[in-house]
Coordinates of C-alpha atoms (C1' of nucleotides) in Angstrom, one line a residue:
Chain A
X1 CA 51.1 -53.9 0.0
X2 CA 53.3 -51.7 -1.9
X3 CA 52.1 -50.8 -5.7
X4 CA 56.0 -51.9 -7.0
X5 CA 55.8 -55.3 -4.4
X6 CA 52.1 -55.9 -6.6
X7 CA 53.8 -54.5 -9.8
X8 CA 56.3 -57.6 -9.5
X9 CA 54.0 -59.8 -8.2
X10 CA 51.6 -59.1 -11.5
X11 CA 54.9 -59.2 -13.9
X12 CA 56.1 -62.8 -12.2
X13 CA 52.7 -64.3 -13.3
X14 CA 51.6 -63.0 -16.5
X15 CA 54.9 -61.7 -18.0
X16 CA 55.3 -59.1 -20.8
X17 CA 52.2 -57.7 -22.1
X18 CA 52.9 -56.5 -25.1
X19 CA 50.0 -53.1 -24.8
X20 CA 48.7 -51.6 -26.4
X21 CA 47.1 -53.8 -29.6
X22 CA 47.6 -51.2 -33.0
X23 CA 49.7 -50.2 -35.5
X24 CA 49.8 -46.7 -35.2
X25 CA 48.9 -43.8 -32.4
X26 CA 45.7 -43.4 -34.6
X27 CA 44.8 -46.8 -34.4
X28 CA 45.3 -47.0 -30.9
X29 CA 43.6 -43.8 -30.0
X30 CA 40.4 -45.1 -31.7
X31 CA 40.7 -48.5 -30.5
X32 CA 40.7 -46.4 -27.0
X33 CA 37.7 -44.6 -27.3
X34 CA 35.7 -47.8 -28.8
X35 CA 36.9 -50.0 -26.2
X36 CA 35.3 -48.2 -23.4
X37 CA 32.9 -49.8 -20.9
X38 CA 33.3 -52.7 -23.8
X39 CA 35.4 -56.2 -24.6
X40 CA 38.2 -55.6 -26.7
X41 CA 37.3 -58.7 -28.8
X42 CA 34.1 -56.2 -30.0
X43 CA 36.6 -53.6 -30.7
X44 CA 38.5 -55.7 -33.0
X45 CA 35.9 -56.7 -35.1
X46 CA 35.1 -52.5 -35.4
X47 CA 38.6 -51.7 -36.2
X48 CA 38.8 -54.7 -38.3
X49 CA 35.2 -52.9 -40.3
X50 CA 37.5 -49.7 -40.7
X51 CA 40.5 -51.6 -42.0
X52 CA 38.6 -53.1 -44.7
X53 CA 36.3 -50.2 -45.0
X54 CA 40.0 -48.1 -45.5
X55 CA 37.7 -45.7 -43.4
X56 CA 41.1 -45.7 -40.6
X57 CA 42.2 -42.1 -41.5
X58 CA 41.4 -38.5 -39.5
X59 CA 40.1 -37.1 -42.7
X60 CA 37.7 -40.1 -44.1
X61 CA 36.2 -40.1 -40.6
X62 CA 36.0 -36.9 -40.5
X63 CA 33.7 -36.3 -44.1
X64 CA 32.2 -39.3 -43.0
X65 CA 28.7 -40.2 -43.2
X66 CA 27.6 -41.3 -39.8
X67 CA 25.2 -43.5 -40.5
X68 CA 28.1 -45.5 -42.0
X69 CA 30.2 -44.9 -39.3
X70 CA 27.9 -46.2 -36.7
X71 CA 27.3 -49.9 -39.3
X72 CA 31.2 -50.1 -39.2
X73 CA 31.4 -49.6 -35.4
X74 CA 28.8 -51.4 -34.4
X75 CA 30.2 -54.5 -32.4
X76 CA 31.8 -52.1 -30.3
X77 CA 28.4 -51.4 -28.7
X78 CA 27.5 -48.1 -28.1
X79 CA 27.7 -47.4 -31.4
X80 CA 25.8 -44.2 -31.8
X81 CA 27.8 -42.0 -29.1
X82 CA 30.8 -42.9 -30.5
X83 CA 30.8 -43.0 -34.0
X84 CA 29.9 -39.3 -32.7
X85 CA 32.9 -39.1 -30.3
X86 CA 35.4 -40.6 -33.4
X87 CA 33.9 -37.9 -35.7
X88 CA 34.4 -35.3 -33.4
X89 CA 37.7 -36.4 -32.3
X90 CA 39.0 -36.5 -36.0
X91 CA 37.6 -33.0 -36.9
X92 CA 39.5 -31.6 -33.7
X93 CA 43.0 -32.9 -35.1
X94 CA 42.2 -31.7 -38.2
X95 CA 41.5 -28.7 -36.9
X96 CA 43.5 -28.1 -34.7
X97 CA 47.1 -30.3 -35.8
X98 CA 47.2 -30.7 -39.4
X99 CA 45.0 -34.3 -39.3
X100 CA 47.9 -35.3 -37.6
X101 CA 47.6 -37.2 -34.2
X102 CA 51.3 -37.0 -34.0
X103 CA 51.1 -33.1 -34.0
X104 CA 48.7 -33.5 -31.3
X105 CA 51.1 -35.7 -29.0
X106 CA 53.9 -33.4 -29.5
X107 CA 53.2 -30.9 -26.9
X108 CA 53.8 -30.8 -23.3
X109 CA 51.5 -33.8 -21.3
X110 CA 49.6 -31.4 -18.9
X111 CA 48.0 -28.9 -22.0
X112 CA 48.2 -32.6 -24.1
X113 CA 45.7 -33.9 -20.9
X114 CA 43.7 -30.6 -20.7
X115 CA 42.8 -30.9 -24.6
X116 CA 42.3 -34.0 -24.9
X117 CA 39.9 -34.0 -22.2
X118 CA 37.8 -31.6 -23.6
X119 CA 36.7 -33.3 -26.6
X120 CA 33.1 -34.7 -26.2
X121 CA 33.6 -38.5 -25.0
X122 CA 36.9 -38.4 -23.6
X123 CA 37.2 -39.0 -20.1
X124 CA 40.3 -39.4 -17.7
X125 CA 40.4 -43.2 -18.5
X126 CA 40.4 -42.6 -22.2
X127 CA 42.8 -39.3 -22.1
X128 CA 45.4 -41.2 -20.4
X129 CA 45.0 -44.4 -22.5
X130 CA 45.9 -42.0 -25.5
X131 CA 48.4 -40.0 -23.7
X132 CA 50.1 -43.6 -22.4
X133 CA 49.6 -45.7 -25.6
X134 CA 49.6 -43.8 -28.4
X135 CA 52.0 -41.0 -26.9
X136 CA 54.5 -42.6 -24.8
X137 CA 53.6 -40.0 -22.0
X138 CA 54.3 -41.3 -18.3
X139 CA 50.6 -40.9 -17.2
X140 CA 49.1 -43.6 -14.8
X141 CA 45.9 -44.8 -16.4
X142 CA 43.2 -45.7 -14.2
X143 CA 40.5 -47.8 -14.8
X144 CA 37.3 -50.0 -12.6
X145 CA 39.6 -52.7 -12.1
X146 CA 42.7 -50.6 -11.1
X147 CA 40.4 -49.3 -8.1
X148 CA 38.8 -52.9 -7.6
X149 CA 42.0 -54.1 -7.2
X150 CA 42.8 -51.5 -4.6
X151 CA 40.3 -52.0 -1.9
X152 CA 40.6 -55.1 -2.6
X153 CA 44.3 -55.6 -1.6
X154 CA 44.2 -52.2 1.3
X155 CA 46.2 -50.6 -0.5
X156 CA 44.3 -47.2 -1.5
X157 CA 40.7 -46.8 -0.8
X158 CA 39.1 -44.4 -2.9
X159 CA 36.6 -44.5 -6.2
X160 CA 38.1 -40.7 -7.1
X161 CA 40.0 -41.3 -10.2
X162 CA 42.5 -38.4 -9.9
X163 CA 43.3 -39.6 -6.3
X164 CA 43.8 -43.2 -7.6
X165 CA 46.0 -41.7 -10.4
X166 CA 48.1 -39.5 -8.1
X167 CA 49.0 -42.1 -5.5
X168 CA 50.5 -44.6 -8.3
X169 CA 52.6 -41.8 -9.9
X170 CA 53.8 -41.0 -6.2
X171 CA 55.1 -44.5 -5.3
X172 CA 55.5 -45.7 -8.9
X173 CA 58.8 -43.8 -10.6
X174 CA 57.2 -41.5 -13.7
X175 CA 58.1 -44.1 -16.2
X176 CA 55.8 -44.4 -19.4
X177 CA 57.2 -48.1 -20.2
X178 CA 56.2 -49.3 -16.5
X179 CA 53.1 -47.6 -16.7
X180 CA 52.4 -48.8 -19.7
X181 CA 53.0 -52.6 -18.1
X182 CA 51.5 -51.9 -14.9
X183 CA 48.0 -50.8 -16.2
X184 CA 47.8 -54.0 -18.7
X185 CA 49.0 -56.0 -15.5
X186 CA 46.1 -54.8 -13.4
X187 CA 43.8 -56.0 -16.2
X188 CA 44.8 -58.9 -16.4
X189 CA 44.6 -59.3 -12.9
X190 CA 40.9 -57.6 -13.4
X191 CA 39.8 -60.1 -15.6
X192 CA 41.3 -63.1 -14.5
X193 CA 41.1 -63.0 -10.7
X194 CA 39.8 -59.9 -9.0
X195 CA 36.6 -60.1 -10.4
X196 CA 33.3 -59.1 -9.5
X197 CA 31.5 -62.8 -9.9
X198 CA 34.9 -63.7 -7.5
X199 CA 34.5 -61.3 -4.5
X200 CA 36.3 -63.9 -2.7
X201 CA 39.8 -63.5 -4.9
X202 CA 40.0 -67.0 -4.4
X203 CA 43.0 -68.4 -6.6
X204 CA 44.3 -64.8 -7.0
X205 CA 47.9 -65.2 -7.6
X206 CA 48.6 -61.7 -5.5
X207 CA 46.0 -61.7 -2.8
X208 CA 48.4 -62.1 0.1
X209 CA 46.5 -59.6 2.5
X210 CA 44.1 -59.2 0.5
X211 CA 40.8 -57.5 2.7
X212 CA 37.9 -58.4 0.9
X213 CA 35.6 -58.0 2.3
X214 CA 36.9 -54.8 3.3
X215 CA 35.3 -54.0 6.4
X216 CA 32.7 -54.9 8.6
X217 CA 29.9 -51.6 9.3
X218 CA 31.1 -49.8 12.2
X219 CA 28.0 -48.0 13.0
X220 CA 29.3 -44.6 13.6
X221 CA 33.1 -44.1 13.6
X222 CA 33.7 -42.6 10.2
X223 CA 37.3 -42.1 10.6
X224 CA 39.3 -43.1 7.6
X225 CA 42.6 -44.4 8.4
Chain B
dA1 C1' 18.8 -66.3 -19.5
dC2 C1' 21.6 -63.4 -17.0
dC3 C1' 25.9 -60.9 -16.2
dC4 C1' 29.7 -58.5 -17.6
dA5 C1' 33.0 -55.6 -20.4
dG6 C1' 40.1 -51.7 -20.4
dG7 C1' 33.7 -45.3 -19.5
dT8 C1' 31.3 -41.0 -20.4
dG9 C1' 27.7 -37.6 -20.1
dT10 C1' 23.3 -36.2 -18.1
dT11 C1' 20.0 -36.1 -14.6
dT12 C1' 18.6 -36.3 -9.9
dC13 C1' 18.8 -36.5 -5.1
Chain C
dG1 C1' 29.3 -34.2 -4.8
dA2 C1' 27.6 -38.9 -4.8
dA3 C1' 24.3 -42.0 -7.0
dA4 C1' 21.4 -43.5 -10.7
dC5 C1' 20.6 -43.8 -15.5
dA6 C1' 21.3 -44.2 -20.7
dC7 C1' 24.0 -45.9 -24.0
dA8 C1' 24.5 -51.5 -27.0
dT9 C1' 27.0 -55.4 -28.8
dG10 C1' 29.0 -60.1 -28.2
dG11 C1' 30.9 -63.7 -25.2
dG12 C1' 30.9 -66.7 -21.0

DNA sequence: ACCCAGGTGTTTC
DNA sequence: GAAACACATGGG
């Protein structure tokens, strides 16, 4: 299957999604960084903590104490590293662009990538979350279920998240608005259906073809393809 | 009670 | 390089 034929498919069943959750690039490029390996229903209760806290803000997170950082963040698990990770983030914009994330999405997306990418704590996922979501940049985020979903359906068999990244933005037009759908899609699709307690797909509302289990052990061929 | 979640960094074969 | 491990909370 074709990633636009599954882009449809996804769109036909679930509909709009209406990514990403925040109010503002900030919001969303924090909500990014908290929701990784994590629900997002914990990430709203830490987001929610920094609303009330008014603790949502480069510079207050920045001068913050991070002992209270990591009590605000908590629900979102895995609170130590990144109440470490926002800190750093925040002091880089600061910095680096004024305390303006908005400064920071204005340049060109490669040296935008590169940048992001070194900051301690954001990875490819997260970069191109930011980059996507909070920057309106046409860069494919990848995430587990994106290359679950994959094998799972034939279409692209590889765990390498730059190879996963560059076959979408070859068959998908460079589009930030249907990237922007397609990854929520593929979520959805993630969480719903193509899930790891359902190795089966059964009820999977796109799993025409689908090759799970992908192959049976050919004891030596190793030719891909 | 166990398993999983919209990853990342470090260590170890 | 790939694989294994640490990091942690809350919901199903």
């Amino acid at each position: 299957m074709q990633p636009m034929i599954l882009y449809k498919k996804l769109f036909d069943h679930f509909g709009l999604q209406h990514w990403w959750p925040g109010n503002s690039s900030f919001e969303i490029a924090v909500g990014a960084i908290l929701t990784q390996q994590t629900a997002w229903t914990n990430v709203e209760m830490a987001i929610e903590n920094l609303k009330n806290a008014k603790m949502l803000d480069t510079e207050k997170i920045a001068s913050s104490d991070l002992k209270y950082l990591e009590e605000l963040i908590r629900p979102s698990g895995f609170f130590r590293q990144k109440a470490g990770y926002l800190k750093n983030f925040c002091q880089q914009i600061i910095d680096n662009h004024d305390g303006s994330i908005e400064k920071l999405l204005g340049g060109e997306l490669q040296s935008v990538r590169k940048e992001l990418l070194a900051f301690r704590g954001i990875g490819p996922e997260t970069a191109d979350s930011i980059l996507l979501y909070a920057g309106n940049y046409p860069t494919f985020v990848v995430d587990a279920y994106t290359i679950r979903i994959c094998q799972r359906t034939g279409m692209f068999d590889s765990k390498k998240y730059d190879e996963v990244k560059a076959f979408f933005e070859e068959k998908v037009k460079l589009d930030a608005q249907v990237y922007n759908e397609f990854h929520a899609l593929l979520v959805e699709l993630g969480k719903n259906h193509c899930t790891s307690s359902n190795p089966k797909c059964e009820n999977c509302p796109v799993n025409n073809g689908c090759q799970y289990p992908r192959r049976t052990v050919q004891s030596g061929s190793q030719s891909q393809r």
